[in-house]
Amino acid sequence: MSLTKSELVEIFRKLVLIREFDLLAIELRKAKRIYGAVHPYVGEEAVAVGVCAALRPTDRITSTHRGHGHCIAKGADINRMMAELFGRVDGYCKGKGGSMHIADFAIGMLGANGIVAGGMPIACGAALAAQLEDAGKVTACFFGDGATGEGEFHETLNIASLWKLPLLFVCENNRYGAGNAVESVRAQADITLHAPAYGMPGIAVDGNDVLAVRDTAAEAAERARRGDGPTLIHCKTFRSLFHAMRDVPPPETRPDDLLAAWRGRDRDPITRLEDHLIGGGTVTTAELQQIRDAVKRDLDAAVAFAEASPYPDPNDLLVDMFAE
Amino acid sequence: MREITFAQALEEALIEEMERDERVITLATTRAPGLENKFGDKRVRFTPISEAAFTGIGLGAAGSGFRPVVHWGMVTFSFVAMDQIVNQASKIRYMFGGQADFPVTYRCTTGGGMQVAAQHSQSPYSMFMHLAGLKIILPSTPADAKGLLKSSIRDNNPVVFFECSRLASTTGPVPDGEHVVPIGVADVKRAGRDVTVVGLAYYVREALAVADTLAAEGISLEVVDPRTLVPMDADAIRASVRKTGRLVVVDEAPATCSAASEIVALVTEDAQTFRALRAPVQRVCAAPVPVPFSPPLEQAALPDRVRITTAIRRVLA
């Protein structure tokens, strides 16, 4: 499916924004300007951006512990995201959530989640609501390869297929669950094979090709909107950096040749789209540089916004516990 | 006033709330033909035995505009869904800064005395009380069961609604028509002078029976039913204890970190109430064992009228 130039440029901008946001988060964390854990999405940007490019603003998503990319792809405000990382009151969760619990229900982003597969039942619930409302909304449920080891993965695939829920199960197979290679924890390495077992289509896609991800997600979303049920989209990608850091990034333990192969210009999701767009004459190098410059300015502004925001008042500790 | 069973009262509450609000849906592993015929199988969802999934589905649907009533069956089965209860439902509103409401009610049966052995005789409400973020309901009469289930379904928060198994077939007066009991308000089931007995669920009935017996001896018990454990109506319990100066708490959960312990703490840490105490408080709870199967063993494990009476005599001594 062909996209307009402005759509392609926006896809490129979001890839770059996610990449730079997380690289900046790592530096901010090393400098102890933000708190907690950082789980960088570097290398996997095409999955979130490709899937969300196929969604409508009223569609919903659930995310994971590695959730910054999903937030940005769905349209979250980076100022409020950054303020949350800084633990400030203007953050999405007023400083109560932090990196692993960013949500923006107003844009259908139902939350990052610190528990592997924890968001999957919630995504099914959102899809059930959409089915009952019959308003053509779909839910995209992002999860990693590690989630396939959890009961919630199997339970939700079964129920979603049984009830024909309007869902996209988006598996980000980045080849490692924390420090463990996929083949070391799965008896059957091919995650796509879970789909036929639960009576739904399973499609493997190059998760570093944002346009391929977008087309696959668009087809799955159309199927879901028709009432034909969920699709398992197996996005083959790679976590370019570490699983998580607190004060300092952990040492790299994965093979050098694997890292080199996935970080190459022909495989990295950003340079790959860049070469495609320039090679096809869609945009110029100068135009892409303008986008990169604008992203840097936006991120500088986000940090300034976050630092200008006050810390939450300890007197508000009990606020937001229960709804009226 | 008409008398109906505890189970009938709950059924009435659910039907009335489903009639009142089409956003109320149910999720359960057992079919409910009556409800299905009345409201259709879209709203009355029969689910696979996948507790983690349907516990989270209720939460996700609640965050997306519906009011799910999720039935775990026995509370036993909720333990299979602990991630969705502990990590998700109890934290989701606060952790996201209050940006969305999650009006979901989790129903389950609870308690022993039914000769169904260890796994199916549990009373783990204090585990859920401990989480912060869940409202916890534990009614003892058909009228309270109906009124509190209606309030739970209308509440905009995750609520865990415990239904004591031994109460299911008990009967009691229930007002016709709209009957709503507010969450967080205790009820004095019997006014008295000498000892406050706080009972939970089935043990409200047992405390009332003991009160009848001891009245013949001139001992006057005040029986207080918290009805909801989160939020706990500490004011009502303290007021009763300040009046009687003596407290016995009866619950069929083991005493360690129990609702009974929490009630005792709420009473004794309040200076005015503490000073009004005329005897050490007593907890009458289950033995610290998995509930055994054989009737004589099960009876020995759970509180009974003899143990309640003994505790009352001890605080009066």
XYZ file of C-alpha atoms in Angstrom:
641
model
C 0.000 0.000 0.000
C 1.422 3.335 -0.992
C 1.797 6.111 1.528
C 1.973 9.826 0.875
C 5.212 11.693 1.314
C 3.978 13.339 4.479
C 2.990 9.956 5.923
C 6.415 8.524 5.101
C 8.150 11.537 6.583
C 6.087 11.209 9.769
C 7.044 7.536 10.022
C 10.702 8.514 9.671
C 10.310 11.276 12.262
C 8.798 8.890 14.788
C 11.542 6.306 14.266
C 14.155 8.972 14.901
C 12.253 10.462 17.836
C 12.003 7.070 19.568
C 15.691 6.332 18.933
C 16.836 9.714 20.212
C 14.430 9.704 23.148
C 15.861 6.445 24.452
C 19.497 7.359 23.754
C 18.859 10.558 25.676
C 17.154 8.644 28.504
C 20.274 6.496 28.858
C 22.483 9.587 29.129
C 20.101 11.247 31.574
C 20.070 8.117 33.716
C 23.877 7.811 33.685
C 24.030 11.436 34.789
C 21.528 10.603 37.562
C 19.120 13.251 36.301
C 16.303 10.708 35.996
C 15.471 7.773 38.243
C 14.742 4.071 38.144
C 15.330 1.662 35.291
C 15.680 2.382 31.575
C 14.759 -0.308 29.029
C 15.893 1.057 25.647
C 13.845 0.288 22.532
C 16.802 1.079 20.279
C 16.752 -1.168 17.209
C 13.101 -2.151 17.556
C 11.524 1.168 16.554
C 10.032 -0.122 13.312
C 7.664 -2.441 15.180
C 5.886 0.228 17.226
C 5.926 2.806 14.441
C 4.861 0.365 11.741
C 1.960 -1.022 13.766
C 0.733 2.344 15.028
C 0.899 3.767 11.492
C -1.801 1.224 10.646
C -4.028 2.236 13.572
C -6.589 4.996 13.966
C -6.441 7.526 16.805
C -9.411 5.805 18.480
C -7.726 2.382 18.424
C -5.987 1.208 21.574
C -2.664 -0.380 22.465
C -1.075 -2.068 25.455
C 2.659 -1.990 25.997
C 5.499 -3.573 27.925
C 8.358 -2.645 30.242
C 10.155 -1.421 27.078
C 7.366 0.987 26.366
C 8.699 4.421 25.367
C 8.531 3.534 21.691
C 4.920 2.401 21.863
C 3.924 5.635 23.609
C 5.605 7.837 21.037
C 4.337 5.769 18.116
C 0.745 6.092 19.384
C 1.148 9.847 19.685
C 2.062 10.516 23.301
C 3.428 13.920 24.292
C 7.195 13.603 24.855
C 7.123 16.506 27.307
C 4.837 14.587 29.648
C 6.777 11.358 29.051
C 10.038 13.066 29.935
C 8.500 14.713 32.994
C 7.431 11.250 34.164
C 11.013 9.944 33.825
C 12.097 12.913 35.914
C 9.467 12.006 38.545
C 7.685 15.334 38.153
C 4.088 16.325 38.670
C 3.489 17.148 34.984
C 4.416 13.620 33.972
C 1.731 11.375 32.511
C 1.250 9.690 35.891
C 2.049 12.769 38.000
C 5.302 11.055 38.932
C 3.553 8.001 40.373
C 4.446 5.627 37.551
C 7.843 6.305 36.018
C 9.288 4.760 32.882
C 7.595 1.367 33.179
C 4.100 2.709 33.832
C 3.505 5.452 31.316
C -0.051 5.514 30.019
C -2.208 7.964 28.096
C -5.772 6.733 28.034
C -6.846 9.811 26.045
C -4.918 8.526 23.010
C -5.723 4.854 23.626
C -2.356 4.019 25.171
C -3.511 1.743 28.012
C -0.203 1.522 29.732
C 3.283 0.181 29.783
C 3.618 -2.785 32.095
C 6.405 -4.052 34.308
C 5.192 -7.651 34.156
C 5.995 -9.819 31.157
C 2.656 -10.630 29.417
C 0.813 -8.610 32.056
C -0.764 -6.313 29.499
C -2.126 -9.111 27.333
C -5.353 -9.799 29.290
C -5.934 -6.044 29.578
C -5.608 -5.730 25.808
C -8.204 -8.495 25.423
C -10.509 -6.582 27.750
C -10.141 -3.443 25.652
C -10.846 -5.502 22.538
C -13.914 -7.020 24.185
C -15.153 -3.506 24.972
C -14.586 -2.532 21.344
C -16.445 -5.608 20.136
C -19.403 -4.867 22.428
C -19.462 -1.233 21.284
C -19.291 -2.382 17.675
C -17.539 0.841 16.681
C -14.809 -0.763 14.584
C -11.997 -0.120 17.060
C -9.072 -2.513 17.299
C -6.469 -3.067 20.008
C -2.813 -3.772 19.322
C -1.165 -5.778 22.080
C 2.624 -5.435 22.100
C 4.683 -8.079 23.888
C 8.130 -9.614 23.639
C 9.355 -13.101 22.833
C 9.687 -13.676 26.584
C 5.917 -13.339 27.014
C 5.373 -16.561 25.068
C 6.592 -18.431 28.154
C 3.811 -16.996 30.300
C 0.374 -18.530 30.796
C -1.288 -15.207 30.024
C 0.039 -15.410 26.451
C -1.614 -18.767 25.830
C -4.821 -17.918 27.663
C -5.326 -14.685 25.781
C -4.535 -16.092 22.344
C -7.134 -18.781 22.934
C -9.870 -16.494 24.252
C -9.267 -13.787 21.656
C -9.507 -16.319 18.860
C -12.522 -18.076 20.394
C -14.404 -14.782 20.743
C -13.024 -13.265 17.512
C -11.822 -10.212 19.380
C -10.545 -7.287 17.277
C -6.927 -7.664 18.320
C -3.446 -7.553 16.869
C -1.035 -9.685 18.872
C 2.275 -8.028 18.056
C 5.214 -10.126 19.154
C 8.459 -8.172 19.210
C 10.908 -11.005 18.920
C 14.156 -9.204 19.712
C 15.924 -12.555 20.128
C 16.609 -12.177 23.855
C 14.332 -12.355 26.878
C 16.392 -10.224 29.260
C 19.730 -12.072 28.960
C 18.441 -15.343 27.538
C 18.459 -16.223 23.858
C 15.049 -17.263 22.519
C 16.275 -20.714 21.465
C 17.563 -21.364 24.999
C 14.097 -20.952 26.566
C 11.701 -22.202 23.904
C 11.268 -25.812 22.800
C 9.934 -24.608 19.457
C 11.860 -21.534 18.350
C 9.311 -20.336 15.759
C 6.801 -18.128 17.585
C 4.581 -17.881 14.489
C 3.555 -21.506 15.017
C 1.481 -20.543 18.061
C -1.038 -18.909 15.731
C -2.390 -22.024 14.000
C -2.481 -23.781 17.381
C -5.000 -21.159 18.497
C -6.884 -20.954 15.219
C -5.705 -17.582 13.991
C -3.479 -16.368 11.171
C 0.166 -15.954 12.078
C 2.364 -13.755 9.950
C 6.123 -13.428 10.309
C 7.478 -10.095 9.189
C 10.848 -8.390 9.070
C 10.479 -6.271 12.162
C 13.153 -3.846 11.047
C 11.264 -2.967 7.872
C 8.810 -0.358 9.047
C 6.795 -0.366 5.837
C 6.452 -4.141 5.846
C 5.323 -4.032 9.472
C 2.861 -1.283 8.632
C 1.355 -3.241 5.712
C 1.078 -6.424 7.764
C -0.568 -4.568 10.636
C -2.955 -2.790 8.259
C -4.104 -6.122 6.876
C -4.539 -7.574 10.375
C -6.414 -4.457 11.523
C -8.746 -4.677 8.558
C -9.411 -8.325 9.356
C -10.105 -7.452 12.997
C -12.454 -4.616 12.031
C -14.362 -6.976 9.740
C -15.078 -9.127 12.770
C -12.803 -11.958 11.681
C -10.742 -11.953 14.864
C -7.136 -11.579 15.928
C -3.861 -12.059 14.094
C -0.485 -12.958 15.543
C 2.156 -10.752 13.936
C 5.620 -12.108 14.595
C 8.030 -9.205 14.155
C 11.599 -10.417 13.851
C 13.796 -7.692 15.209
C 16.739 -7.167 17.513
C 17.385 -5.364 20.762
C 20.376 -3.338 19.718
C 21.316 -2.411 23.291
C 21.017 -3.931 26.752
C 17.878 -5.235 28.464
C 17.840 -2.694 31.298
C 20.068 -0.288 33.148
C 19.987 1.442 36.467
C 23.138 3.416 37.314
C 25.236 2.068 34.453
C 24.509 -0.062 31.382
C 25.295 -3.739 31.988
C 28.141 -5.396 30.060
C 27.315 -6.855 26.651
C 27.215 -10.657 26.608
C 25.858 -11.356 23.140
C 28.102 -12.433 20.210
C 29.939 -9.651 18.347
C 28.995 -10.912 14.902
C 25.312 -10.957 15.821
C 25.483 -7.388 17.078
C 27.389 -6.225 13.991
C 24.920 -7.872 11.625
C 21.848 -6.304 13.228
C 23.403 -2.883 13.668
C 24.451 -2.631 10.013
C 23.135 0.185 7.859
C 21.162 -2.245 5.710
C 19.375 -3.663 8.766
C 18.945 -0.796 11.168
C 15.307 0.312 10.850
C 16.158 4.012 10.536
C 18.994 3.948 8.021
C 17.062 1.370 6.084
C 14.052 3.663 5.652
C 16.355 6.598 5.042
C 18.113 4.828 2.166
C 14.781 3.685 0.776
C 13.303 7.189 0.835
C 16.369 8.870 -0.606
C 17.011 6.104 -3.142
C 13.428 6.374 -4.382
C 13.666 10.142 -4.640
C 10.907 10.681 -2.072
C 12.956 12.992 0.111
C 16.352 14.643 0.113
C 19.143 14.175 2.597
C 18.645 17.782 3.618
C 14.988 17.183 4.408
C 15.818 14.230 6.607
C 18.491 16.257 8.362
C 15.886 18.916 9.099
C 13.742 16.261 10.720
C 16.652 15.038 12.821
C 17.401 18.591 13.899
C 13.767 19.180 14.805
C 13.709 15.990 16.887
C 16.763 17.164 18.835
C 15.112 20.528 19.483
C 11.904 18.814 20.605
C 13.836 16.598 23.005
C 15.760 19.547 24.407
C 12.427 21.228 24.976
C 11.065 18.078 26.640
C 13.964 18.013 29.092
C 13.471 21.708 29.812
C 9.744 21.087 30.345
C 10.480 18.212 32.704
C 13.062 20.116 34.728
C 10.761 23.105 35.037
C 8.017 20.901 36.419
C 7.888 20.602 40.217
C 8.199 17.344 42.097
C 4.865 15.995 43.377
C 3.782 17.304 46.756
C 4.122 14.575 49.405
C 0.795 15.821 50.747
C -0.733 14.371 47.576
C 0.567 10.882 48.374
C -2.910 9.424 48.799
C -4.505 11.233 45.854
C -5.625 8.970 42.954
C -5.988 5.826 45.090
C -9.721 5.465 44.610
C -12.160 7.019 42.161
C -15.226 8.800 43.528
C -40.823 -8.050 54.821
C -40.236 -10.927 52.371
C -37.445 -13.377 53.141
C -35.100 -14.690 50.447
C -31.789 -16.518 50.498
C -28.366 -14.933 50.377
C -27.852 -16.459 46.911
C -31.196 -15.148 45.643
C -30.375 -11.698 46.966
C -27.124 -11.664 45.005
C -28.894 -12.822 41.862
C -31.479 -10.046 42.244
C -28.764 -7.448 42.664
C -26.982 -8.569 39.518
C -30.156 -8.652 37.412
C -31.256 -5.236 38.645
C -27.869 -3.700 37.901
C -27.757 -5.268 34.436
C -31.224 -3.851 33.764
C -30.198 -0.476 35.095
C -26.969 -0.129 33.095
C -26.266 -1.895 29.802
C -22.553 -1.409 30.396
C -22.707 -4.066 33.128
C -21.449 -7.356 31.694
C -20.553 -10.648 33.374
C -17.656 -13.038 32.911
C -17.752 -16.496 34.478
C -16.638 -20.036 33.780
C -20.072 -21.488 34.494
C -23.039 -20.821 32.271
C -25.952 -18.832 33.638
C -28.899 -19.738 31.371
C -31.310 -17.399 33.146
C -29.042 -14.409 32.741
C -28.116 -15.392 29.189
C -31.772 -15.576 28.173
C -32.475 -12.210 29.721
C -29.432 -10.256 28.610
C -27.883 -12.260 25.761
C -24.604 -14.089 25.508
C -22.694 -10.958 24.506
C -23.208 -9.393 27.928
C -23.276 -12.666 29.831
C -19.910 -14.108 28.830
C -19.116 -17.729 29.401
C -15.318 -17.971 29.504
C -12.710 -20.708 29.272
C -11.128 -21.696 32.590
C -8.401 -19.086 32.187
C -8.496 -17.021 35.362
C -5.539 -14.755 34.578
C -7.013 -13.907 31.195
C -10.561 -13.185 32.286
C -9.475 -11.316 35.421
C -7.446 -8.998 33.191
C -10.172 -8.889 30.543
C -12.518 -7.532 33.194
C -9.958 -4.909 34.108
C -9.270 -3.934 30.494
C -12.965 -3.724 29.656
C -13.480 -1.604 32.798
C -10.770 0.779 31.624
C -12.529 0.936 28.265
C -15.967 1.995 29.460
C -17.710 -1.153 30.736
C -18.655 -2.399 34.212
C -17.682 -6.051 34.253
C -18.739 -8.399 37.030
C -16.171 -11.180 36.995
C -16.932 -14.387 38.893
C -13.862 -16.345 39.900
C -16.018 -19.122 41.328
C -14.223 -19.939 44.555
C -11.602 -17.498 45.791
C -9.246 -20.453 45.451
C -9.165 -19.932 41.700
C -8.226 -16.279 42.014
C -4.744 -17.373 43.011
C -4.177 -18.477 39.420
C -4.765 -14.844 38.435
C -2.524 -13.209 41.007
C -0.560 -11.149 38.476
C -3.723 -9.516 37.216
C -5.020 -8.898 40.749
C -1.843 -7.874 42.538
C 0.271 -6.260 39.832
C -2.489 -4.886 37.666
C -5.935 -4.344 39.231
C -4.823 -3.123 42.635
C -2.278 -0.678 41.228
C -3.541 0.394 37.837
C -5.384 3.554 38.832
C -2.810 5.025 41.197
C 0.207 3.978 39.149
C -1.188 5.797 36.107
C -1.877 8.929 38.126
C -5.642 8.498 38.310
C -6.179 9.137 34.608
C -8.782 6.381 34.210
C -11.303 4.513 36.349
C -11.624 0.730 36.529
C -15.138 -0.191 37.684
C -14.774 -3.969 37.881
C -16.279 -6.270 40.503
C -14.628 -9.610 41.248
C -17.019 -12.056 42.932
C -15.957 -15.231 44.688
C -17.134 -17.663 47.321
C -15.083 -18.042 50.450
C -14.852 -19.866 53.748
C -14.884 -23.368 55.202
C -17.403 -25.588 56.887
C -18.519 -27.232 53.665
C -16.326 -30.366 53.836
C -14.478 -29.510 50.646
C -11.005 -29.535 52.203
C -7.998 -27.289 52.141
C -7.953 -25.706 48.710
C -11.665 -24.954 48.598
C -12.151 -23.692 52.167
C -10.030 -20.563 52.226
C -10.764 -17.145 53.714
C -7.906 -15.043 52.349
C -9.520 -11.600 52.430
C -6.636 -10.099 54.368
C -4.295 -10.951 51.491
C -6.419 -8.695 49.310
C -6.839 -6.032 52.032
C -3.078 -5.796 52.215
C -2.711 -4.694 48.599
C -4.216 -1.214 48.861
C -6.197 -0.324 45.781
C -8.985 -2.891 46.085
C -12.236 -2.427 47.963
C -13.114 -5.560 49.909
C -16.695 -6.579 50.681
C -17.800 -9.374 53.039
C -21.551 -9.334 53.788
C -23.331 -11.531 56.328
C -27.038 -11.150 55.515
C -29.103 -11.420 52.324
C -30.076 -7.748 52.568
C -26.470 -6.613 52.945
C -25.382 -8.969 50.173
C -27.869 -7.443 47.773
C -27.254 -3.852 48.760
C -23.495 -4.167 48.755
C -23.296 -6.011 45.431
C -25.300 -3.213 43.866
C -22.948 -0.645 45.391
C -19.930 -2.633 44.237
C -21.110 -2.760 40.640
C -21.781 0.994 40.712
C -18.421 1.745 42.340
C -15.761 3.119 39.995
C -12.956 0.986 41.464
C -11.889 -2.644 41.464
C -13.936 -4.380 44.163
C -13.465 -7.905 45.490
C -16.789 -9.241 46.715
C -16.513 -12.261 49.024
C -19.555 -14.527 49.372
C -19.320 -16.848 52.358
C -20.248 -20.359 51.218
C -22.026 -21.254 54.439
C -24.349 -18.277 53.992
C -25.541 -19.088 50.471
C -28.699 -20.925 51.557
C -29.452 -18.813 54.633
C -32.497 -16.601 54.482
C -33.303 -13.150 55.728
C -35.536 -10.158 55.096
C -34.693 -8.121 52.010
C -36.628 -4.962 51.117
C -38.549 -4.958 47.850
C -37.254 -2.715 45.082
C -34.165 -0.574 45.173
C -31.984 -1.487 48.134
C -28.427 -0.165 48.225
C -25.990 -0.472 51.133
C -23.080 1.980 51.110
C -19.536 0.596 51.011
C -17.500 1.388 54.113
C -20.298 1.500 56.674
C -20.413 -1.089 59.479
C -23.700 -2.234 60.963
C -24.533 -2.938 64.586
C -26.520 -6.154 64.230
C -27.403 -6.271 67.906
C -26.965 -3.488 70.429
C -25.505 -4.462 73.811
C -23.703 -3.280 76.893
C -20.989 -5.669 78.095
C -18.846 -6.957 75.219
C -18.384 -5.910 71.596
C -18.206 -8.945 69.334
C -17.036 -8.099 65.815
C -18.000 -10.994 63.564
C -17.205 -11.547 59.920
C -19.626 -13.188 57.472
C -20.918 -16.500 58.893
C -19.606 -15.586 62.320
C -21.959 -12.621 62.574
C -24.745 -15.216 62.743
C -22.831 -17.309 65.209
C -22.126 -14.282 67.404
C -25.833 -13.419 67.356
C -26.686 -16.973 68.421
C -24.203 -16.746 71.289
C -25.688 -13.376 72.235
C -29.129 -14.985 72.553
C -27.748 -17.709 74.794
C -25.721 -15.390 77.022
C -28.629 -12.955 77.355
C -30.251 -15.584 79.555
C -27.315 -15.140 81.933
C -27.691 -11.383 81.849
C -24.629 -10.894 79.597
C -25.321 -8.292 76.939
C -23.332 -8.559 73.689
C -23.078 -5.887 71.032
C -22.558 -7.586 67.675
C -20.894 -5.426 65.024
C -20.609 -6.438 61.365
C -17.987 -4.423 59.438
C -19.616 -5.586 56.156
C -16.750 -4.048 54.186
C -13.118 -4.661 55.087
C -11.699 -1.960 52.783
C -12.562 0.692 53.618
C -13.002 -0.445 57.222
C -15.459 1.530 59.342
C -13.051 1.928 62.258
C -15.149 4.691 63.801
C -18.161 2.427 64.289
C -16.082 -0.389 65.779
C -14.218 1.982 68.102
C -17.461 3.608 69.209
C -18.849 0.227 70.195
C -15.685 -0.723 72.085
C -15.653 2.601 73.926
C -19.167 1.774 75.059
C -18.559 -1.828 76.179
C -14.856 -1.703 77.091
C -14.363 -5.255 75.824
C -13.647 -6.717 72.377
C -13.794 -10.175 70.826
C -13.222 -10.552 67.069
C -14.421 -13.706 65.351
C -13.234 -14.765 61.913
C -12.647 -18.066 60.176
C -9.327 -17.026 58.646
C -6.166 -17.937 60.563
C -5.190 -15.121 62.946
C -1.806 -14.194 61.485
C -2.046 -10.908 59.571
C -5.812 -11.340 59.403
C -8.748 -8.975 59.171
C -9.253 -9.778 62.865
C -5.730 -8.573 63.611
C -6.352 -5.410 61.644
C -9.554 -4.730 63.584
C -7.730 -5.237 66.889
C -4.981 -2.848 65.771
C -7.457 -0.198 64.686
C -9.094 -0.405 68.102
C -5.977 -0.486 70.272
C -3.964 2.185 68.453
C -6.721 4.724 69.018
C -5.878 6.371 72.347
C -9.398 7.059 73.484
C -10.594 3.557 72.640
C -7.494 1.959 74.155
C -8.107 3.745 77.432
C -11.711 2.526 77.413
C -10.629 -1.135 77.257
C -11.259 -3.015 80.489
C -9.736 -6.344 79.380
C -7.241 -7.640 76.837
C -8.871 -8.153 73.438
C -9.446 -11.648 72.084
C -9.313 -13.065 68.563
C -11.257 -16.211 67.785
C -9.857 -17.413 64.486
C -9.098 -20.590 62.544
C -6.249 -22.838 63.564
C -3.092 -22.160 61.524
C -3.565 -25.210 59.309
C -4.965 -25.837 55.824
C -8.632 -26.581 56.503
C -8.876 -30.386 56.882
C -11.522 -32.570 55.227
C -12.904 -34.876 57.909
C -15.809 -33.166 59.726
C -14.435 -33.529 63.279
C -11.081 -32.108 62.158
C -12.693 -29.312 60.188
C -14.852 -28.355 63.156
C -11.773 -28.308 65.357
C -10.012 -25.983 62.919
C -12.764 -23.373 62.667
C -14.261 -21.093 65.316
C -17.510 -22.245 66.901
C -19.977 -21.055 69.525
C -18.079 -22.746 72.333
C -14.839 -20.940 71.481
C -16.666 -17.656 71.007
C -18.337 -18.091 74.396
C -15.036 -18.960 76.052
C -13.426 -15.808 74.669
C -16.340 -13.704 75.882
C -16.083 -15.160 79.385
C -12.335 -14.467 79.333
C -12.784 -10.750 78.582
C -15.466 -10.597 81.275
C -13.339 -12.351 83.889
